[in-house]
CSV table of C-alpha atoms in Angstrom, one decimal:
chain,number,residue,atom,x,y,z
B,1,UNK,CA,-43.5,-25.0,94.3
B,2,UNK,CA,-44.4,-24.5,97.7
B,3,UNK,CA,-43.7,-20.9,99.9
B,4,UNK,CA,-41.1,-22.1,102.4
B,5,UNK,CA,-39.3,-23.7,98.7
B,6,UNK,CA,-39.6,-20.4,97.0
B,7,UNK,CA,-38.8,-18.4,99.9
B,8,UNK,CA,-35.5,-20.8,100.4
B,9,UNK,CA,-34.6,-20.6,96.5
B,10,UNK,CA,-34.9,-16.5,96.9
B,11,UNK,CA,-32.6,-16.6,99.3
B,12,UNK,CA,-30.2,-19.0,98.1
B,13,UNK,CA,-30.3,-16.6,95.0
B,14,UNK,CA,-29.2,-13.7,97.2
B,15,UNK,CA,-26.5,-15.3,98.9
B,16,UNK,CA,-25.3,-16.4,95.0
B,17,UNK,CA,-25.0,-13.1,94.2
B,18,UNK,CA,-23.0,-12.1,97.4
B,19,UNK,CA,-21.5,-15.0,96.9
B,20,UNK,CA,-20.4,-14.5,93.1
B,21,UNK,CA,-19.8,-10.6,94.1
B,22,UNK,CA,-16.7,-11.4,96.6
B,23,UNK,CA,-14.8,-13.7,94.5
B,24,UNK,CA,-15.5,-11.6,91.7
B,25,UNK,CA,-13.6,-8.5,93.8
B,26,UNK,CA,-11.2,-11.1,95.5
B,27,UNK,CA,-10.3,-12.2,91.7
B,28,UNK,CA,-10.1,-8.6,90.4
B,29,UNK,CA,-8.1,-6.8,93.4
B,30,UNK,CA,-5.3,-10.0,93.5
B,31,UNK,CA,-5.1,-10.5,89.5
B,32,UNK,CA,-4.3,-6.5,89.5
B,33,UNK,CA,-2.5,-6.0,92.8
B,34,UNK,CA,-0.3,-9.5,92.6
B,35,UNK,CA,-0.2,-10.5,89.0
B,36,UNK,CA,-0.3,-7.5,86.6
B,37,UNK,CA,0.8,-4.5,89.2
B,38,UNK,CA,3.7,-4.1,86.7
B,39,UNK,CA,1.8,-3.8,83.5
B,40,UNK,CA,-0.9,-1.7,85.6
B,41,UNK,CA,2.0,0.9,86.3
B,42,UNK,CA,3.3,0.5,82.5
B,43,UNK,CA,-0.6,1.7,81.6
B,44,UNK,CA,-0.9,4.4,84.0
B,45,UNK,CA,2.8,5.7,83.3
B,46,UNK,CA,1.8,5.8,79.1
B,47,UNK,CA,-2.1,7.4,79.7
B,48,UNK,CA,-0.8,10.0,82.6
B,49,UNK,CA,2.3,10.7,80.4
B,50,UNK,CA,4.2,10.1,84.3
B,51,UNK,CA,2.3,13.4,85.5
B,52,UNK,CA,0.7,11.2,88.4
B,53,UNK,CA,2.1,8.8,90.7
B,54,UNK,CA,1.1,5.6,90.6
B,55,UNK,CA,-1.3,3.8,93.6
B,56,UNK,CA,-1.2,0.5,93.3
B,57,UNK,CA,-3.1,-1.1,95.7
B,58,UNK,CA,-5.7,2.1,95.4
B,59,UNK,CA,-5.9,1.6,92.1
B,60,UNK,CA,-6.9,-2.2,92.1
B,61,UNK,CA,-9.6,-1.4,94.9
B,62,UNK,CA,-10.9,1.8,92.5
B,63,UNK,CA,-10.9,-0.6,89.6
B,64,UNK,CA,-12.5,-3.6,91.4
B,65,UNK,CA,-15.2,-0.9,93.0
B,66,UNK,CA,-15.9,0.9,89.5
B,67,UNK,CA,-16.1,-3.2,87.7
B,68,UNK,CA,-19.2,-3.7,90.6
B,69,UNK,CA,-21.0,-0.7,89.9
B,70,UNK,CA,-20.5,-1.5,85.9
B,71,UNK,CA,-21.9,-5.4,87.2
B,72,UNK,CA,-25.0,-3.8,88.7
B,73,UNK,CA,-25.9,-1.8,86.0
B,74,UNK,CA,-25.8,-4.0,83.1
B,75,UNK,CA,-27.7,-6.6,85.8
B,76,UNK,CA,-30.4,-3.6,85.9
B,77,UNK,CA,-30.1,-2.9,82.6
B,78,UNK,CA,-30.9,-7.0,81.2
B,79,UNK,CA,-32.3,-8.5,84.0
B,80,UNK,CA,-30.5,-11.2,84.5
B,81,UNK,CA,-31.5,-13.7,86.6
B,82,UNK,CA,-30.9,-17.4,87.7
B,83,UNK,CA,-28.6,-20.0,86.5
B,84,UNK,CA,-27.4,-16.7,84.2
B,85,UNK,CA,-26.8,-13.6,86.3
B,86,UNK,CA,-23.1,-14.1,86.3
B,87,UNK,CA,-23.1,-13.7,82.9
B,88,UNK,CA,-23.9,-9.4,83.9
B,89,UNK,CA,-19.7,-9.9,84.5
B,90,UNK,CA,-19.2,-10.3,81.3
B,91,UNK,CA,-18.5,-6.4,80.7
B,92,UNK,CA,-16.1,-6.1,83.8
B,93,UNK,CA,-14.0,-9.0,82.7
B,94,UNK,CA,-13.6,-7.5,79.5
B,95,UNK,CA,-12.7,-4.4,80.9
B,96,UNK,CA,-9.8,-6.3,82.8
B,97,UNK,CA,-8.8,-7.9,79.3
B,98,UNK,CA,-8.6,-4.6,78.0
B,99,UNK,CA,-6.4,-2.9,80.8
B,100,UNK,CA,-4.1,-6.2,81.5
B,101,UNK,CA,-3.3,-7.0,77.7
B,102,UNK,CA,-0.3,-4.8,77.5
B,103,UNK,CA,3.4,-5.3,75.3
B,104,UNK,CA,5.9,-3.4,75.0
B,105,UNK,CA,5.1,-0.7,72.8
B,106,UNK,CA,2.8,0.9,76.1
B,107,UNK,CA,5.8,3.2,76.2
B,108,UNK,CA,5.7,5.1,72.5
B,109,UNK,CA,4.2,8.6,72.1
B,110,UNK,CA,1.6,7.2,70.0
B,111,UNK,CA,0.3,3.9,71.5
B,112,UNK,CA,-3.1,2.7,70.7
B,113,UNK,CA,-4.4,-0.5,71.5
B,114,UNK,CA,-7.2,-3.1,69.4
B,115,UNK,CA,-9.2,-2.3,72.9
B,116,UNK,CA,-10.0,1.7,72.2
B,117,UNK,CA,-12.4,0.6,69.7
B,118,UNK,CA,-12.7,-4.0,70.7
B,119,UNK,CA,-14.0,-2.7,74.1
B,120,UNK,CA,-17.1,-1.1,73.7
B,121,UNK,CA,-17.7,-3.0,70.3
B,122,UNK,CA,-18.3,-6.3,72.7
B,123,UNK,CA,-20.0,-4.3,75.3
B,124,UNK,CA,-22.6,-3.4,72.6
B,125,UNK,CA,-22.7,-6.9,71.2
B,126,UNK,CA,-22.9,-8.5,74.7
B,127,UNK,CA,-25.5,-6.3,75.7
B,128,UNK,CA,-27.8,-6.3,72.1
B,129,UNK,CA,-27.3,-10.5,72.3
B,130,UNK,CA,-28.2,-10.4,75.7
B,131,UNK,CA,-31.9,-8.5,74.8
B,132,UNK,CA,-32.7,-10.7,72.6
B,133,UNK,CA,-31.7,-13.8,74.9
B,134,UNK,CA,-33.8,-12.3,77.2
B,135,UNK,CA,-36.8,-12.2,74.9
B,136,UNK,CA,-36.6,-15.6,73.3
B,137,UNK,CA,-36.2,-17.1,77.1
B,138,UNK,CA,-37.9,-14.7,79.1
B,139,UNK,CA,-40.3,-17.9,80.5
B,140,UNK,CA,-36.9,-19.8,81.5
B,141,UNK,CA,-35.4,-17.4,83.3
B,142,UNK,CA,-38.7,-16.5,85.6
B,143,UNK,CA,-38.5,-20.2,86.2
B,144,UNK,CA,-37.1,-21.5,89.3
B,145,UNK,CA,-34.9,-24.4,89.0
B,146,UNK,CA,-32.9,-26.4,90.9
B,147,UNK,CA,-30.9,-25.2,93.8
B,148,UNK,CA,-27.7,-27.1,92.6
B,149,UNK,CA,-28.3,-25.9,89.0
B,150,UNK,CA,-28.6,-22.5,90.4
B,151,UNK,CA,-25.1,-22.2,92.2
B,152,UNK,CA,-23.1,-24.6,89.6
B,153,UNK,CA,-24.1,-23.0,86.5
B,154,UNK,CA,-23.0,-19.4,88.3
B,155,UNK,CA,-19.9,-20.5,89.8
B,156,UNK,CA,-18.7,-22.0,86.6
B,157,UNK,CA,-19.8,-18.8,84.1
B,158,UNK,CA,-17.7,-16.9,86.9
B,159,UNK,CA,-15.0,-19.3,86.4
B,160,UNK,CA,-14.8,-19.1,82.6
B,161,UNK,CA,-15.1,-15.5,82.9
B,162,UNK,CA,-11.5,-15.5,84.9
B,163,UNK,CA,-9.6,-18.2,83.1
B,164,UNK,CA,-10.8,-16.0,80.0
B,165,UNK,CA,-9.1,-12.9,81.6
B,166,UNK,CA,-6.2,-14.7,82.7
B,167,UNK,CA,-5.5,-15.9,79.1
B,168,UNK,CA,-6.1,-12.4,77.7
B,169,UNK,CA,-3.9,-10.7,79.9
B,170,UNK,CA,-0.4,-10.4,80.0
B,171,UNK,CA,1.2,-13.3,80.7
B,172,UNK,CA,4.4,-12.9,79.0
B,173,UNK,CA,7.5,-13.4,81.9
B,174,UNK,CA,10.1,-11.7,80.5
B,175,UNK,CA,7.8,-8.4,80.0
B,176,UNK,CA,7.3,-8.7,83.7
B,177,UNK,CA,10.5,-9.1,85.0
B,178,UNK,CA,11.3,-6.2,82.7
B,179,UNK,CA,9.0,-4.2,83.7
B,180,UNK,CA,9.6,-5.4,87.8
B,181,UNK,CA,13.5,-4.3,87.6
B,182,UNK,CA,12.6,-0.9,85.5
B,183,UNK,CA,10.1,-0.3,88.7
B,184,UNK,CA,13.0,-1.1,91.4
B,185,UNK,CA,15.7,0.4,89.6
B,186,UNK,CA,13.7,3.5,89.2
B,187,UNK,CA,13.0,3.8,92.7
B,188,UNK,CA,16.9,3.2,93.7
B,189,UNK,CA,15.9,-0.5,94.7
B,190,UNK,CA,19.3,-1.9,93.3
B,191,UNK,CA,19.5,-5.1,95.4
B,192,UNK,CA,16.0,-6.2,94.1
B,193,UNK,CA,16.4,-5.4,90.7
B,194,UNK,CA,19.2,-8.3,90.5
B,195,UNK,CA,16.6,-10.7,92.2
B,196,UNK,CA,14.6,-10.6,89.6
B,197,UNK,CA,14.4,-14.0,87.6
B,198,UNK,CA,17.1,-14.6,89.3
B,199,UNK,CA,16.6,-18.2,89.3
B,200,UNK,CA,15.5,-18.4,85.8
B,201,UNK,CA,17.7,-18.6,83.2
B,202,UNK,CA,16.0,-16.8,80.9
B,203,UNK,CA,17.1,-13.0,80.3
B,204,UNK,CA,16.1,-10.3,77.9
B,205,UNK,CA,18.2,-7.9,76.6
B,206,UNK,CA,16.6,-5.4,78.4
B,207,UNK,CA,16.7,-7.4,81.3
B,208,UNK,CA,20.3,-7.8,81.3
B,209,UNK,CA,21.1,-3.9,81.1
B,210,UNK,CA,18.8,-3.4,83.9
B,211,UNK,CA,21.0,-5.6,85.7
B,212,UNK,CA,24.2,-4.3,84.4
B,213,UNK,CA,23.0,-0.8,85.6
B,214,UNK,CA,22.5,-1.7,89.0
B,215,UNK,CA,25.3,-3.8,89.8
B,216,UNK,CA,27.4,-0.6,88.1
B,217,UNK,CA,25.4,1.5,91.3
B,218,UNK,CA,26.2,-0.9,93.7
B,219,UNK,CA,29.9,-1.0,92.6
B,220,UNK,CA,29.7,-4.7,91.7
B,221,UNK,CA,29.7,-5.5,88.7
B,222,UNK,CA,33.3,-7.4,88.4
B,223,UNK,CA,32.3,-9.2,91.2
B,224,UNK,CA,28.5,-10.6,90.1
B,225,UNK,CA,28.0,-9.7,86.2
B,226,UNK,CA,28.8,-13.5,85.6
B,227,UNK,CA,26.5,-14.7,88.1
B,228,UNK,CA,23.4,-13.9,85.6
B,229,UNK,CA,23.0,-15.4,82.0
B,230,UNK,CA,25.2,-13.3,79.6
B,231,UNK,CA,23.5,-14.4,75.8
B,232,UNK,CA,24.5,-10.3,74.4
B,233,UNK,CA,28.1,-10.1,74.7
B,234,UNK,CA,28.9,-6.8,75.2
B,235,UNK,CA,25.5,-5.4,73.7
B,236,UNK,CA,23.9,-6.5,76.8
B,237,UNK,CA,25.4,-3.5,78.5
B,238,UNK,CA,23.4,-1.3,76.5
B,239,UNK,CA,19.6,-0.9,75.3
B,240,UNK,CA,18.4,-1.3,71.9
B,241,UNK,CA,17.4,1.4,69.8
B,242,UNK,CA,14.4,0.3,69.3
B,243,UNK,CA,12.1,1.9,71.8
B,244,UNK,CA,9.7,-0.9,71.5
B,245,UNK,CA,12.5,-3.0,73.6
B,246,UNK,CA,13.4,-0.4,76.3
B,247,UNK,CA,10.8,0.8,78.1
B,248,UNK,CA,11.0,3.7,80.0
B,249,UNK,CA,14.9,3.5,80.2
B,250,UNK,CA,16.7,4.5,77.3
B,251,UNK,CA,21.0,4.0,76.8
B,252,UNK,CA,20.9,8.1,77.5
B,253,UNK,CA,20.4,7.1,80.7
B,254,UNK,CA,23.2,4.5,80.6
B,255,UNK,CA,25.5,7.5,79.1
B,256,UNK,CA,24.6,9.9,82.4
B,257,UNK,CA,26.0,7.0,84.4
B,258,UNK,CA,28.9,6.9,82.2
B,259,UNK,CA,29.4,10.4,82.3
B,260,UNK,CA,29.8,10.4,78.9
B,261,UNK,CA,28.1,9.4,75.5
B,262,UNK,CA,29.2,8.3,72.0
B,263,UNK,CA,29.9,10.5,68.9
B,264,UNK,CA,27.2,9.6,66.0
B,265,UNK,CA,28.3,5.9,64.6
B,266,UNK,CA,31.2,5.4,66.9
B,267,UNK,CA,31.9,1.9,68.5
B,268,UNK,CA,31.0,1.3,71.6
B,269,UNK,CA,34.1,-0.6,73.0
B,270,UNK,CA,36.1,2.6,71.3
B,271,UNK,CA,34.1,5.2,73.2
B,272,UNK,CA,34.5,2.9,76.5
B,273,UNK,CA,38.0,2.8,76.1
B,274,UNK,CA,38.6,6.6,75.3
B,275,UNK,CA,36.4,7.7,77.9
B,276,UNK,CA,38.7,5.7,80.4
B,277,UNK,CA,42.0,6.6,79.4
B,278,UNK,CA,41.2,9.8,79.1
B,279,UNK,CA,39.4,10.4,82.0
B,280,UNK,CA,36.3,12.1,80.7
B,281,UNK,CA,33.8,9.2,82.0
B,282,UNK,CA,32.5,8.8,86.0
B,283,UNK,CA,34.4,5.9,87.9
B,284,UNK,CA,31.5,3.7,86.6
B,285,UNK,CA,32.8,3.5,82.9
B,286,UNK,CA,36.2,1.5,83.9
B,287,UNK,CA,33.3,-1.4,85.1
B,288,UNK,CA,32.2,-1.1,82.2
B,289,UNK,CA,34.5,-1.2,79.8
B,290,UNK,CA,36.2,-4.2,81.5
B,291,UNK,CA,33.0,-5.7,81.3
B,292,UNK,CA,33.0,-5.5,78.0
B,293,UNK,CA,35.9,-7.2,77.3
B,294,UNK,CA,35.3,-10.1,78.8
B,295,UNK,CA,32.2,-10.3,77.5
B,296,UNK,CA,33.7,-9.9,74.2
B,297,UNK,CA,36.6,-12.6,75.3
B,298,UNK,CA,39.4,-10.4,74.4
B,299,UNK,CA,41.5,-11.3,77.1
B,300,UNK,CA,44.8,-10.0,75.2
B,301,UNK,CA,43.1,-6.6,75.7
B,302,UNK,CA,41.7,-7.0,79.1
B,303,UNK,CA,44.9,-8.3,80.9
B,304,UNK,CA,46.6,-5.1,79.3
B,305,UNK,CA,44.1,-2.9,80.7
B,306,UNK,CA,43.9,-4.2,84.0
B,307,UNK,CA,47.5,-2.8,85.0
B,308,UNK,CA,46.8,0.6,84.0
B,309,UNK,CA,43.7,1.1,86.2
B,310,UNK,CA,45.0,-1.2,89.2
B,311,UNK,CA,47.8,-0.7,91.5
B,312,UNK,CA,49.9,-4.5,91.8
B,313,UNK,CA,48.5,-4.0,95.9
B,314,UNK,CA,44.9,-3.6,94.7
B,315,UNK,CA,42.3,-6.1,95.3
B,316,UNK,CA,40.5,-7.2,91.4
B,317,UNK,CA,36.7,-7.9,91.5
B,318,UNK,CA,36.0,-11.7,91.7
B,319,UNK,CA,35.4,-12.0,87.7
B,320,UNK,CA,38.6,-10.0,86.8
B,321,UNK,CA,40.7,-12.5,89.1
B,322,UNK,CA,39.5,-15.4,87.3
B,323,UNK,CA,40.1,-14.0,83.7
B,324,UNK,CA,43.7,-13.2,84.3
B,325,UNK,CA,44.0,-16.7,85.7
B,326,UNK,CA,42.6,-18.0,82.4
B,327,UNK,CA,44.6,-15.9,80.6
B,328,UNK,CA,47.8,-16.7,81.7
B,329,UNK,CA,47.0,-20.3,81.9
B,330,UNK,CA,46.3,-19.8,78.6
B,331,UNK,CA,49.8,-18.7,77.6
B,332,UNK,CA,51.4,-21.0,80.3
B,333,UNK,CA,52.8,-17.8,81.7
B,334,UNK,CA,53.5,-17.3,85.1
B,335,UNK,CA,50.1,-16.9,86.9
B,336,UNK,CA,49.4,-13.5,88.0
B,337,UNK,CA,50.5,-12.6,91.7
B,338,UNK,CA,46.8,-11.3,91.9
B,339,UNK,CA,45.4,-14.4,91.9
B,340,UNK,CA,44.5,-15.9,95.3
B,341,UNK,CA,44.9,-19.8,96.1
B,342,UNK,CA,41.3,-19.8,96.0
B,343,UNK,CA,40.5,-18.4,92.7
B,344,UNK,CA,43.4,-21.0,91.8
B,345,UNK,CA,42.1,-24.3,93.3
B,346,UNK,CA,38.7,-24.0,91.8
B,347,UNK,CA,40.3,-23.3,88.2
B,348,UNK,CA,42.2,-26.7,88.5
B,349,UNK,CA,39.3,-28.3,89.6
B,350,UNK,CA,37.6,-26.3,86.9
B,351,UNK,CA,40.3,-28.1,84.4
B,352,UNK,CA,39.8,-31.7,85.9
B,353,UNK,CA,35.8,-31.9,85.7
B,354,UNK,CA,36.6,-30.9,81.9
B,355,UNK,CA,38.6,-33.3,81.5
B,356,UNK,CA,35.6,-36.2,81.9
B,357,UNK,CA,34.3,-38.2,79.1
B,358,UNK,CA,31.0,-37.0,77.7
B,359,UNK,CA,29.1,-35.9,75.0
B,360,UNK,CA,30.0,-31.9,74.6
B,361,UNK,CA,26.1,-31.2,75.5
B,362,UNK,CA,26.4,-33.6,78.7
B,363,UNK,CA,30.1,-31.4,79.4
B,364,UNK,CA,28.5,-28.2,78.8
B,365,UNK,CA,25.4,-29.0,81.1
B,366,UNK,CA,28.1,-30.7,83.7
B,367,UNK,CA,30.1,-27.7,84.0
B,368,UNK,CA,27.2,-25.4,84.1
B,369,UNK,CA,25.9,-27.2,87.0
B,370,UNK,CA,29.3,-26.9,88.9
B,371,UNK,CA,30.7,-23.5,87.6
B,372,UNK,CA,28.1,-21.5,85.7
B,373,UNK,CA,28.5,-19.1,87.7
B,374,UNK,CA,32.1,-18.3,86.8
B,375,UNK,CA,33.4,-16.6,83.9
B,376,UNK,CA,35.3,-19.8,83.0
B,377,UNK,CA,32.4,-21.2,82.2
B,378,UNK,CA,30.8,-18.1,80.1
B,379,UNK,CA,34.3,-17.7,78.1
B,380,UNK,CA,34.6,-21.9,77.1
B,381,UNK,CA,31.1,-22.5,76.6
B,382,UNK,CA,28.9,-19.1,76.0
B,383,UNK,CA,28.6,-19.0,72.4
């Protein structure tokens, strides 16, 4: 090979590693920034025991920064060189496994994960396999190949190395939005707690008390609870028990916002409706024990609530309207003088798009597309 050759392969090599370097960083700072910023906070909330407020755009650059430095020395440490020097990323990608592969039990007192003892186990694999690779091809990789060879068999260990990563890492979307709504709703970010997932119509339980709890501090819960998928009933007002399901939030914080909380093994639709008639909850409860009848469909009980909380002159929430139209269209009573023409017309057109012929999955999918967002909908075809 000639001198201007090997002087133009050396520095092709060079700008290969700068090369490899800044998509590494570009790769680590927007996978942890962007796409696991949640799950980051979830990890640094558990470790710091929420001593320490969380960075996050600091703490991707420290982490990308620290990953570098770990690159360079296992490249010093194995000599690495050619079509294989990406392959010194190996260790930083696993550390990126090992901080991104997160689930919901990051929030119990005593959470370990497989990575306190997986992570260094590989490290020592990679970096024992990697001696002896060197060894057995130390000729091969003093050898200058092709240029093309060079920069393809880089870029596509590099590659492998992130789809690898990716795959590892949290990718569940429920755990995210959960975690993206616990993070808004903590910081008294109501309105973007209820655009999360909006669109989907997926929802978690704990997702749907997250919601629940912030349309309850913006005061509109009557007038958008039905707007979101409802698959809970009335269960999806509260938390589960299980602290593997909710996070950092826990129903005690539901019962502040109540301003009261349940005697041991009482039902919660009884301790809603005492702590509203007798006046020992916060203005917050009477949301949601209404709530909780209609998400329990007992309209009997709702439409004999409704007249001991509301004046006749009183404006009802958007949801509340359209139950007591239901209801007394139900009973073919006289339709309440609460209900407006509006709320009226669109329950008769409600009534004549039922009325098409159609298998019940094409009705239900029919009237979801034109009124799944009304509690008509939820009450006739919610199961």
């Amino acid at each position: 090979m000639s001198d201007y050759t090997n002087a133009f392969y050396k520095k092709t090599a060079r700008i290969m590693i700068a090369v490899c370097g800044l998509l590494f960083s570009l790769f680590s700072f927007v996978y942890l920034y962007v796409f696991q910023r949640d799950v980051l906070e979830a990890l640094h909330f558990s470790l710091a025991h929420g001593k320490t407020t969380f960075a996050p755009m600091a703490s991707a650059l420290v982490i990308t920064l620290i990953l570098l430095l770990l690159r360079w020395g296992v490249n010093s440490l194995l000599g690495l060189k050619g079509r294989v020097r990406a392959l010194a990323y190996v260790p930083s990608f696993l550390v990126l496994c090992a901080l991104t592969d997160v689930g919901r039990g990051v929030y119990i007192s005593d959470y370990h994960t497989p990575w306190t003892w997986l992570l260094p186990l590989l490290v020592l694999l990679f970096v024992e396999i990697g001696y002896w690779l060197r060894g057995v091809f130390r000729v091969q990789l003093n050898h200058e190949g092709s240029l093309w060879g060079l920069v393809n068999s880089n870029l596509a260990i590099l590659l492998g190395l992130c789809l690898l990563t990716v795959c590892v890492g949290s990718t569940n979307r429920q755990f995210h939005h959960e975690l993206e709504a616990e993070h808004y709703l903590r910081a008294g970010e109501y309105d973007k707690v209820l655009r999360v997932g909006e669109k989907s119509l997926e929802a978690s339980r704990t997702l749907t008390a997250y919601r629940a709890v912030a349309l309850s501090h913006l005061g509109k819960m009557g007038d958008k609870l039905f707007a979101y998928p409802q698959y809970y009933r009335s269960d999806g007002l509260f938390f589960e028990t299980d602290s593997l399901h909710t996070l950092r939030y826990t129903n005690d914080s539901i019962y502040y916002l109540l301003g009261a909380r349940p005697y041991t093994g009482e039902d919660r639709m009884v301790f809603l409706r005492n702590i509203c008639y007798k006046g020992t909850g916060k203005y917050t409860s009477l949301d949601y024990y209404l709530s909780a009848l209609l998400l329990e469909k007992k309209l009997d009980s709702f439409a004999q609530a409704v007249p001991d909380f509301y004046l006749p002159e009183d404006t009802l929430p958007r949801y509340y309207r359209e139950a007591l139209v239901m209801y007394h269209v139900q009973r073919n009573d006289t339709v309440s003088s609460r209900a407006d023409s509006l709320t009226l017309d669109r329950f008769k057109a409600y009534q004549t798009l039922q009325q098409k012929e159609g298998s019940p999955l094409e009705e239900r999918n029919r009237m979801r597309r034109e009124f799944g967002d009304t509690y008509w909908w939820y009450y006739d075809y919610q199961e």
